[in-house]
């Protein structure tokens, strides 16, 4: 009886862990932050669509910490707004305004 209970617990754990890994996200496109080692305060954020086509690019003159949830969420929201548009957006400082950065 003890073996049966242990086997059921192990199977339940394996099924639960397998389901957690199959989380499907509905991400359209991606963003990349590029920086130079010699100029750490100058960063370029590039937004791409699903076809790896550049849809927006902005240079920011302050250091972005992408480890912060707030920064990643703001960049994801900008990406969602840019995906709703069809043409390339001219520089309107979307990142600077969204993150309240000083220029």
XYZ file of C-alpha atoms in Angstrom:
103
model
C 0.000 0.000 0.000
C 2.860 2.306 0.856
C 4.470 1.771 -2.567
C 1.199 2.622 -4.309
C 0.805 5.912 -2.445
C 4.412 6.906 -3.121
C 4.027 6.018 -6.812
C 0.834 8.085 -7.099
C 2.521 11.054 -5.402
C 5.521 10.862 -7.741
C 3.259 10.643 -10.811
C 1.148 13.564 -9.598
C 4.276 15.639 -9.058
C 5.629 14.743 -12.524
C 2.348 15.681 -14.215
C 2.138 18.963 -12.318
C 5.730 19.877 -13.152
C 5.154 19.015 -16.805
C 2.090 21.236 -17.002
C 3.937 24.157 -15.443
C 6.558 24.037 -18.210
C 3.990 24.231 -21.009
C 2.824 27.739 -20.243
C 1.961 29.332 -23.570
C 2.540 33.041 -23.858
C 1.014 35.154 -26.561
C 4.096 37.265 -27.219
C 4.252 39.106 -30.493
C 7.788 40.152 -31.250
C 10.630 40.972 -28.893
C 12.871 43.793 -27.711
C 16.640 43.999 -27.363
C 18.802 46.407 -25.389
C 22.247 47.103 -26.813
C 24.992 48.972 -24.995
C 28.679 49.701 -25.312
C 31.130 48.863 -22.543
C 32.900 52.185 -23.052
C 29.642 54.167 -22.811
C 27.549 52.408 -20.147
C 24.950 55.185 -19.916
C 24.075 55.077 -23.620
C 21.728 52.234 -24.515
C 19.764 51.494 -27.662
C 16.437 49.703 -27.362
C 15.232 47.962 -30.501
C 11.777 46.475 -30.938
C 11.169 43.731 -33.491
C 8.006 42.022 -34.746
C 7.484 38.262 -35.260
C 9.232 38.397 -38.627
C 12.407 39.838 -37.039
C 11.726 43.171 -38.711
C 12.748 46.295 -36.815
C 9.629 48.297 -35.932
C 11.098 50.896 -33.548
C 14.477 52.002 -32.230
C 15.354 54.497 -29.529
C 18.600 55.583 -27.886
C 18.354 56.245 -24.161
C 21.000 58.181 -22.258
C 20.558 56.495 -18.899
C 21.177 52.978 -17.649
C 18.154 50.671 -17.749
C 18.002 47.859 -15.241
C 16.166 45.046 -17.010
C 16.259 42.963 -13.842
C 13.446 45.150 -12.526
C 9.943 43.905 -13.218
C 8.722 47.481 -13.800
C 11.233 48.045 -16.614
C 10.460 44.768 -18.371
C 6.720 45.357 -18.048
C 7.032 48.863 -19.518
C 9.073 47.563 -22.466
C 6.545 44.774 -23.056
C 3.689 47.296 -23.046
C 5.526 49.486 -25.570
C 6.057 46.399 -27.733
C 2.330 45.623 -27.600
C 1.467 49.177 -28.636
C 3.989 49.092 -31.465
C 2.631 45.781 -32.751
C -0.788 47.385 -33.163
C 0.713 49.775 -35.723
C 1.726 48.664 -39.183
C 4.381 51.218 -40.183
C 7.764 52.083 -38.690
C 7.337 54.676 -35.938
C 9.608 57.699 -36.005
C 11.466 58.508 -32.810
C 8.963 59.846 -30.313
C 10.822 58.908 -27.124
C 8.362 56.182 -26.147
C 10.795 54.466 -23.784
C 11.925 57.690 -22.147
C 8.363 58.787 -21.517
C 7.174 55.378 -20.313
C 9.976 54.945 -17.804
C 10.150 58.642 -16.799
C 13.813 58.893 -17.703
C 15.747 62.126 -17.839
C 17.270 62.906 -21.212
